[in-house]
Amino acid sequence: MTTNTARERLINAAVEAFAEKGFAATTTRDIASRAGMSPAAVYVHHDSKESLLFTVSLDGHRSALAVINRAAASSSDPVDRLRTMVYDFSLWHADNSRVGRIVQYEYHALTPEHRAEVATLRRSIERTMQDALADGVDQGVLDVTDIPGTAFSLLSLGVDLVRWFEPGGSRSGHDLATLHADLAIRMTAARAAPAQPSA
Amino acid sequence: MTTNTARERLINAAVEAFAEKGFAATTTRDIASRAGMSPAAVYVHHDSKESLLFTVSLDGHRSALAVINRAAASSSDPVDRLRTMVYDFSLWHADNSRVGRIVQYEYHALTPEHRAEVATLRRSIERTMQDALADGVDQGVLDVTDIPGTAFSLLSLGVDLVRWFEPGGSRSGHDLATLHADLAIRMTAARAAPAQPSA
DNA sequence: GTCTATAAATTGATAGAC
DNA sequence: GTCTATCAATTTATAGAC
């Protein structure tokens, strides 16, 4: 049984509303109504509309970071590792498209302090992807000239899913994540023989 | 000399404000103030805040569609053509990142009628990219299994630029567009010899 | 912890003078 | 075509009863 406290019901309602209409267009009345409560009840459990956004955004960032960190540790082979990282990151955005939309599109609606806090998590995600590419280049199995740019591009595939992905649509998250992982390998794999004993 | 009518000044002010704060968080007072006019002056030149958004969004969609259509007609070689399409589409998003942000992120803020009107332009962009991939596959120089998914992924590279790109930043639009075009070729090019006389 | 009621500020849009 | 002034509705958030 999920406990489902009033606080959690409000967070779930906020996720729905923010993802559907955006933070600025969402009213606290709307959130309260979706949670089956009066407008005043929101403020018993949360300080403000923005603090509700911060709760959702911070948790979402942590979740995405955990997924990509776990994938980065899943294999010692750089190609397998990269495939898993891109697959898992894209799948996370498909499986969590509403939270993902809030994470990616409502970043600017956070207070400067809260924005700075999630910014460190964002940089950590980017660094994890860059490190994975750099390691593959060092081992001679990946061919990537522009590591920061390519890392960003690989992440973009997953991030951009939240702009249009709807659960129950014509394409599954698994299909899209598999496609992205395949494209990622084609984008980065070394062409020639990966392990040649001598020059 | 740019004519710069009051109507145009208001549109430029709206582009700045919508891109910076989002449509819902932008007030008509903010737009008027950026254009150096009183709040009431907005309604002499535009029907509503939403009609201002529609003007910006429709023009932006038309511009992006024109760019990719022109690129699609630039060469008869599928590889050159694809390179140009991805380069131009990404460069457009870098060079027009504020309008691009409004095009991509404020779609849901349009009225249903206005949304339907720009939706046809969006579909046209996607179809142009899909057709280019299909033609390359037919000619045996591109190897693409999932044409709709790959087309979307190629467009995502450009679209996702508007989420973070700032003019004057550390990377130029040309650099990013070149990177995206290179990645696009690696994602789609046939591996083996493209023109073999016999099996 | 929930509610009703409401404060205090801000919003999109309009009226009417010049 | 621009302004000042303002309307009417809506907003976030709070007060106080239960």
Short mmCIF file of N, CA, C and O in Angstrom, two decimals, chain A residues 20-22 24-25 104-105 108 122 142-146 148-150 152-157 159-161 163-164 171 175-176 179-180 183-191, chain B residues 20-22 24-25 104-105 108 122 142-146 148-150 152-157 159-161 163-164 171 175-176 179-180 183-191:
data_model
loop_
_atom_site.label_atom_id
_atom_site.label_comp_id
_atom_site.label_asym_id
_atom_site.label_seq_id
_atom_site.Cartn_x
_atom_site.Cartn_y
_atom_site.Cartn_z
N GLU A 20 1.19 19.83 -17.22
CA GLU A 20 0.13 20.05 -18.20
C GLU A 20 0.05 21.51 -18.64
O GLU A 20 -0.13 21.80 -19.82
N LYS A 21 0.19 22.43 -17.70
CA LYS A 21 -0.04 23.84 -18.01
C LYS A 21 1.18 24.71 -17.80
O LYS A 21 1.14 25.90 -18.13
N GLY A 22 2.22 24.16 -17.24
CA GLY A 22 3.38 24.99 -16.91
C GLY A 22 3.22 25.60 -15.52
O GLY A 22 2.10 25.76 -15.03
N ALA A 24 3.81 28.72 -14.29
CA ALA A 24 3.21 30.06 -14.17
C ALA A 24 1.71 30.03 -14.44
O ALA A 24 0.97 30.81 -13.84
N ALA A 25 1.28 29.14 -15.30
CA ALA A 25 -0.14 29.08 -15.64
C ALA A 25 -0.94 28.22 -14.68
O ALA A 25 -2.16 28.13 -14.79
N GLN A 104 13.01 19.95 -16.97
CA GLN A 104 13.69 20.60 -18.09
C GLN A 104 13.12 21.98 -18.41
O GLN A 104 13.86 22.86 -18.84
N TYR A 105 11.82 22.16 -18.25
CA TYR A 105 11.21 23.40 -18.75
C TYR A 105 10.87 24.41 -17.67
O TYR A 105 10.56 25.56 -17.99
N HIS A 108 13.75 27.68 -15.01
CA HIS A 108 13.86 29.14 -14.88
C HIS A 108 12.85 29.70 -13.87
O HIS A 108 13.00 30.84 -13.44
N ARG A 122 22.61 19.10 -12.50
CA ARG A 122 22.65 19.10 -13.96
C ARG A 122 24.08 18.97 -14.47
O ARG A 122 24.36 18.23 -15.40
N LEU A 142 36.09 4.41 -28.83
CA LEU A 142 35.20 5.48 -29.27
C LEU A 142 36.00 6.53 -30.02
O LEU A 142 37.17 6.76 -29.71
N ASP A 143 35.35 7.13 -31.00
CA ASP A 143 35.99 8.17 -31.80
C ASP A 143 35.14 9.44 -31.67
O ASP A 143 34.15 9.61 -32.39
N VAL A 144 35.52 10.29 -30.73
CA VAL A 144 34.74 11.50 -30.44
C VAL A 144 35.69 12.69 -30.39
O VAL A 144 36.55 12.76 -29.51
N THR A 145 35.53 13.61 -31.32
CA THR A 145 36.39 14.78 -31.34
C THR A 145 35.93 15.83 -30.34
O THR A 145 36.72 16.35 -29.55
N ASP A 146 34.63 16.12 -30.37
CA ASP A 146 34.06 17.16 -29.50
C ASP A 146 33.30 16.49 -28.36
O ASP A 146 32.10 16.21 -28.48
N PRO A 148 32.42 17.52 -25.10
CA PRO A 148 31.29 18.21 -24.46
C PRO A 148 30.09 18.34 -25.39
O PRO A 148 28.95 18.12 -24.98
N GLY A 149 30.35 18.67 -26.65
CA GLY A 149 29.25 18.83 -27.61
C GLY A 149 28.52 17.54 -27.88
O GLY A 149 27.29 17.50 -27.96
N THR A 150 29.28 16.46 -28.01
CA THR A 150 28.65 15.16 -28.25
C THR A 150 27.88 14.68 -27.03
O THR A 150 26.78 14.13 -27.16
N PHE A 152 26.42 16.53 -24.83
CA PHE A 152 25.18 17.30 -24.83
C PHE A 152 24.18 16.74 -25.84
O PHE A 152 22.98 16.64 -25.57
N SER A 153 24.67 16.41 -27.02
CA SER A 153 23.79 15.91 -28.07
C SER A 153 23.13 14.60 -27.66
O SER A 153 21.95 14.37 -27.93
N LEU A 154 23.90 13.72 -27.03
CA LEU A 154 23.34 12.44 -26.59
C LEU A 154 22.27 12.66 -25.53
O LEU A 154 21.22 12.00 -25.56
N LEU A 155 22.51 13.58 -24.61
CA LEU A 155 21.51 13.89 -23.59
C LEU A 155 20.28 14.53 -24.22
O LEU A 155 19.15 14.29 -23.78
N SER A 156 20.49 15.33 -25.26
CA SER A 156 19.37 16.01 -25.93
C SER A 156 18.33 15.03 -26.46
O SER A 156 17.14 15.33 -26.46
N LEU A 157 18.79 13.89 -26.92
CA LEU A 157 17.85 12.90 -27.45
C LEU A 157 16.82 12.53 -26.39
O LEU A 157 15.62 12.47 -26.68
N VAL A 159 16.24 14.25 -23.43
CA VAL A 159 15.57 15.44 -22.92
C VAL A 159 14.41 15.85 -23.83
O VAL A 159 13.31 16.16 -23.36
N ASP A 160 14.66 15.83 -25.14
CA ASP A 160 13.64 16.33 -26.06
C ASP A 160 12.40 15.42 -26.13
O ASP A 160 11.37 15.83 -26.65
N LEU A 161 12.51 14.22 -25.59
CA LEU A 161 11.33 13.34 -25.53
C LEU A 161 10.20 13.99 -24.74
O LEU A 161 9.02 13.85 -25.10
N ARG A 163 9.17 16.84 -24.54
CA ARG A 163 8.42 17.87 -25.25
C ARG A 163 7.17 17.31 -25.91
O ARG A 163 6.17 18.02 -26.05
N TRP A 164 7.21 16.05 -26.30
CA TRP A 164 6.07 15.53 -27.06
C TRP A 164 5.60 14.16 -26.59
O TRP A 164 4.49 13.74 -26.91
N ARG A 171 4.44 4.97 -29.75
CA ARG A 171 5.77 4.41 -29.57
C ARG A 171 6.05 4.21 -28.10
O ARG A 171 5.79 5.08 -27.28
N ASP A 175 11.16 1.35 -27.08
CA ASP A 175 11.51 1.50 -28.50
C ASP A 175 12.37 2.74 -28.73
O ASP A 175 13.39 2.69 -29.43
N LEU A 176 11.93 3.84 -28.16
CA LEU A 176 12.65 5.09 -28.37
C LEU A 176 14.03 5.04 -27.71
O LEU A 176 15.02 5.50 -28.31
N LEU A 179 16.28 2.97 -29.85
CA LEU A 179 16.71 3.75 -31.02
C LEU A 179 17.81 4.73 -30.65
O LEU A 179 18.85 4.80 -31.32
N HIS A 180 17.60 5.46 -29.55
CA HIS A 180 18.60 6.45 -29.15
C HIS A 180 19.94 5.79 -28.83
O HIS A 180 21.00 6.32 -29.17
N LEU A 183 21.62 4.87 -32.10
CA LEU A 183 22.15 6.08 -32.74
C LEU A 183 23.40 6.56 -32.01
O LEU A 183 24.37 7.00 -32.64
N ALA A 184 23.39 6.46 -30.70
CA ALA A 184 24.54 6.91 -29.91
C ALA A 184 25.79 6.13 -30.27
O ALA A 184 26.89 6.70 -30.39
N ILE A 185 25.65 4.82 -30.43
CA ILE A 185 26.81 4.01 -30.79
C ILE A 185 27.31 4.38 -32.18
O ILE A 185 28.52 4.52 -32.41
N ARG A 186 26.39 4.57 -33.10
CA ARG A 186 26.82 4.96 -34.45
C ARG A 186 27.52 6.32 -34.44
O ARG A 186 28.45 6.56 -35.21
N MET A 187 27.04 7.21 -33.58
CA MET A 187 27.64 8.55 -33.49
C MET A 187 29.05 8.53 -32.96
O MET A 187 29.85 9.43 -33.26
N THR A 188 29.36 7.53 -32.13
CA THR A 188 30.60 7.62 -31.35
C THR A 188 31.58 6.47 -31.58
O THR A 188 32.75 6.60 -31.20
N ALA A 189 31.13 5.35 -32.14
CA ALA A 189 32.01 4.19 -32.25
C ALA A 189 33.16 4.45 -33.22
O ALA A 189 32.98 5.10 -34.25
N ALA A 190 34.34 3.95 -32.85
CA ALA A 190 35.48 4.04 -33.76
C ALA A 190 35.20 3.16 -34.98
O ALA A 190 34.65 2.05 -34.85
N ARG A 191 35.58 3.65 -36.17
CA ARG A 191 35.27 2.91 -37.40
C ARG A 191 36.18 1.71 -37.60
O ARG A 191 35.75 0.61 -37.85
N GLU B 20 12.23 35.06 -22.37
CA GLU B 20 12.93 35.19 -21.09
C GLU B 20 12.13 34.61 -19.94
O GLU B 20 12.68 33.93 -19.06
N LYS B 21 10.83 34.86 -19.92
CA LYS B 21 10.02 34.48 -18.76
C LYS B 21 8.92 33.48 -19.09
O LYS B 21 8.24 33.02 -18.17
N GLY B 22 8.72 33.19 -20.34
CA GLY B 22 7.60 32.34 -20.73
C GLY B 22 6.34 33.17 -20.94
O GLY B 22 6.21 34.27 -20.38
N ALA B 24 3.10 32.70 -19.99
CA ALA B 24 2.19 32.88 -18.86
C ALA B 24 2.76 33.84 -17.82
O ALA B 24 2.00 34.56 -17.17
N ALA B 25 4.06 33.86 -17.67
CA ALA B 25 4.67 34.71 -16.65
C ALA B 25 4.94 36.12 -17.16
O ALA B 25 5.41 36.98 -16.41
N GLN B 104 8.97 26.39 -29.70
CA GLN B 104 8.99 25.03 -29.16
C GLN B 104 8.31 24.90 -27.81
O GLN B 104 7.72 23.87 -27.51
N TYR B 105 8.39 25.94 -26.98
CA TYR B 105 7.92 25.78 -25.60
C TYR B 105 6.59 26.45 -25.30
O TYR B 105 6.01 26.19 -24.24
N HIS B 108 1.77 25.11 -26.38
CA HIS B 108 0.57 24.75 -25.61
C HIS B 108 -0.21 25.98 -25.16
O HIS B 108 -1.36 25.86 -24.75
N ARG B 122 4.42 22.20 -38.35
CA ARG B 122 5.31 21.27 -37.65
C ARG B 122 5.34 19.92 -38.35
O ARG B 122 6.41 19.32 -38.52
N LEU B 142 22.03 5.75 -47.57
CA LEU B 142 21.72 5.89 -46.14
C LEU B 142 21.20 4.56 -45.62
O LEU B 142 20.54 3.81 -46.35
N ASP B 143 21.51 4.30 -44.35
CA ASP B 143 21.07 3.06 -43.70
C ASP B 143 20.26 3.46 -42.47
O ASP B 143 20.83 3.71 -41.40
N VAL B 144 18.95 3.52 -42.65
CA VAL B 144 18.06 3.98 -41.57
C VAL B 144 16.90 3.00 -41.45
O VAL B 144 16.09 2.89 -42.37
N THR B 145 16.82 2.33 -40.33
CA THR B 145 15.73 1.37 -40.12
C THR B 145 14.45 2.07 -39.69
O THR B 145 13.38 1.85 -40.25
N ASP B 146 14.59 2.94 -38.71
CA ASP B 146 13.42 3.63 -38.14
C ASP B 146 13.41 5.07 -38.64
O ASP B 146 14.01 5.96 -38.03
N PRO B 148 10.86 7.48 -39.10
CA PRO B 148 10.24 8.54 -38.29
C PRO B 148 11.02 8.83 -37.01
O PRO B 148 11.22 10.00 -36.64
N GLY B 149 11.48 7.80 -36.35
CA GLY B 149 12.22 8.00 -35.10
C GLY B 149 13.55 8.69 -35.31
O GLY B 149 13.94 9.57 -34.53
N THR B 150 14.23 8.32 -36.37
CA THR B 150 15.52 8.95 -36.66
C THR B 150 15.33 10.40 -37.09
O THR B 150 16.11 11.29 -36.68
N PHE B 152 12.96 12.39 -36.15
CA PHE B 152 12.70 13.13 -34.91
C PHE B 152 13.99 13.38 -34.14
O PHE B 152 14.21 14.47 -33.60
N SER B 153 14.84 12.38 -34.07
CA SER B 153 16.08 12.52 -33.31
C SER B 153 16.98 13.59 -33.91
O SER B 153 17.62 14.37 -33.19
N LEU B 154 17.05 13.62 -35.25
CA LEU B 154 17.87 14.63 -35.91
C LEU B 154 17.34 16.03 -35.63
O LEU B 154 18.11 16.96 -35.37
N LEU B 155 16.01 16.17 -35.68
CA LEU B 155 15.42 17.48 -35.38
C LEU B 155 15.63 17.85 -33.90
O LEU B 155 15.83 19.02 -33.58
N SER B 156 15.62 16.85 -33.03
CA SER B 156 15.81 17.11 -31.60
C SER B 156 17.12 17.81 -31.30
O SER B 156 17.21 18.62 -30.37
N LEU B 157 18.16 17.45 -32.07
CA LEU B 157 19.46 18.08 -31.83
C LEU B 157 19.34 19.59 -31.95
O LEU B 157 19.87 20.33 -31.11
N VAL B 159 16.39 21.43 -32.00
CA VAL B 159 15.35 21.95 -31.10
C VAL B 159 15.90 22.15 -29.70
O VAL B 159 15.66 23.17 -29.06
N ASP B 160 16.65 21.17 -29.21
CA ASP B 160 17.11 21.24 -27.82
C ASP B 160 18.14 22.34 -27.58
O ASP B 160 18.42 22.69 -26.44
N LEU B 161 18.68 22.89 -28.67
CA LEU B 161 19.59 24.03 -28.50
C LEU B 161 18.91 25.19 -27.80
O LEU B 161 19.54 25.89 -26.98
N ARG B 163 16.94 25.36 -25.51
CA ARG B 163 16.78 25.22 -24.07
C ARG B 163 17.92 25.90 -23.32
O ARG B 163 17.73 26.41 -22.21
N TRP B 164 19.10 25.94 -23.92
CA TRP B 164 20.23 26.47 -23.17
C TRP B 164 21.10 27.45 -23.96
O TRP B 164 21.90 28.17 -23.38
N ARG B 171 30.20 28.69 -27.31
CA ARG B 171 30.16 27.95 -28.56
C ARG B 171 29.33 28.70 -29.59
O ARG B 171 28.25 29.18 -29.29
N ASP B 175 29.56 26.21 -34.99
CA ASP B 175 30.22 25.03 -34.42
C ASP B 175 29.22 23.95 -34.07
O ASP B 175 29.43 22.76 -34.37
N LEU B 176 28.15 24.35 -33.39
CA LEU B 176 27.16 23.36 -32.96
C LEU B 176 26.45 22.74 -34.16
O LEU B 176 26.21 21.53 -34.20
N LEU B 179 28.75 20.28 -35.77
CA LEU B 179 28.77 19.05 -34.97
C LEU B 179 27.52 18.21 -35.24
O LEU B 179 27.61 16.99 -35.48
N HIS B 180 26.36 18.84 -35.19
CA HIS B 180 25.12 18.10 -35.41
C HIS B 180 25.08 17.47 -36.79
O HIS B 180 24.62 16.33 -36.95
N LEU B 183 27.35 14.45 -36.75
CA LEU B 183 26.72 13.35 -36.03
C LEU B 183 25.59 12.74 -36.87
O LEU B 183 25.40 11.51 -36.87
N ALA B 184 24.86 13.58 -37.57
CA ALA B 184 23.74 13.09 -38.39
C ALA B 184 24.22 12.13 -39.46
O ALA B 184 23.59 11.09 -39.71
N ILE B 185 25.35 12.47 -40.09
CA ILE B 185 25.89 11.59 -41.13
C ILE B 185 26.34 10.27 -40.52
O ILE B 185 26.05 9.18 -41.05
N ARG B 186 26.99 10.35 -39.39
CA ARG B 186 27.42 9.09 -38.74
C ARG B 186 26.21 8.24 -38.33
O ARG B 186 26.27 7.01 -38.36
N MET B 187 25.14 8.89 -37.92
CA MET B 187 23.94 8.16 -37.50
C MET B 187 23.26 7.43 -38.65
O MET B 187 22.58 6.43 -38.43
N THR B 188 23.43 7.96 -39.86
CA THR B 188 22.58 7.50 -40.96
C THR B 188 23.33 6.92 -42.15
O THR B 188 22.71 6.23 -42.98
N ALA B 189 24.61 7.19 -42.27
CA ALA B 189 25.33 6.77 -43.48
C ALA B 189 25.44 5.24 -43.54
O ALA B 189 25.63 4.58 -42.52
N ALA B 190 25.30 4.71 -44.76
CA ALA B 190 25.52 3.27 -44.95
C ALA B 190 26.99 2.97 -44.71
O ALA B 190 27.87 3.73 -45.11
N ARG B 191 27.24 1.84 -44.04
CA ARG B 191 28.63 1.51 -43.66
C ARG B 191 29.44 1.03 -44.85
O ARG B 191 30.54 1.49 -45.10
#
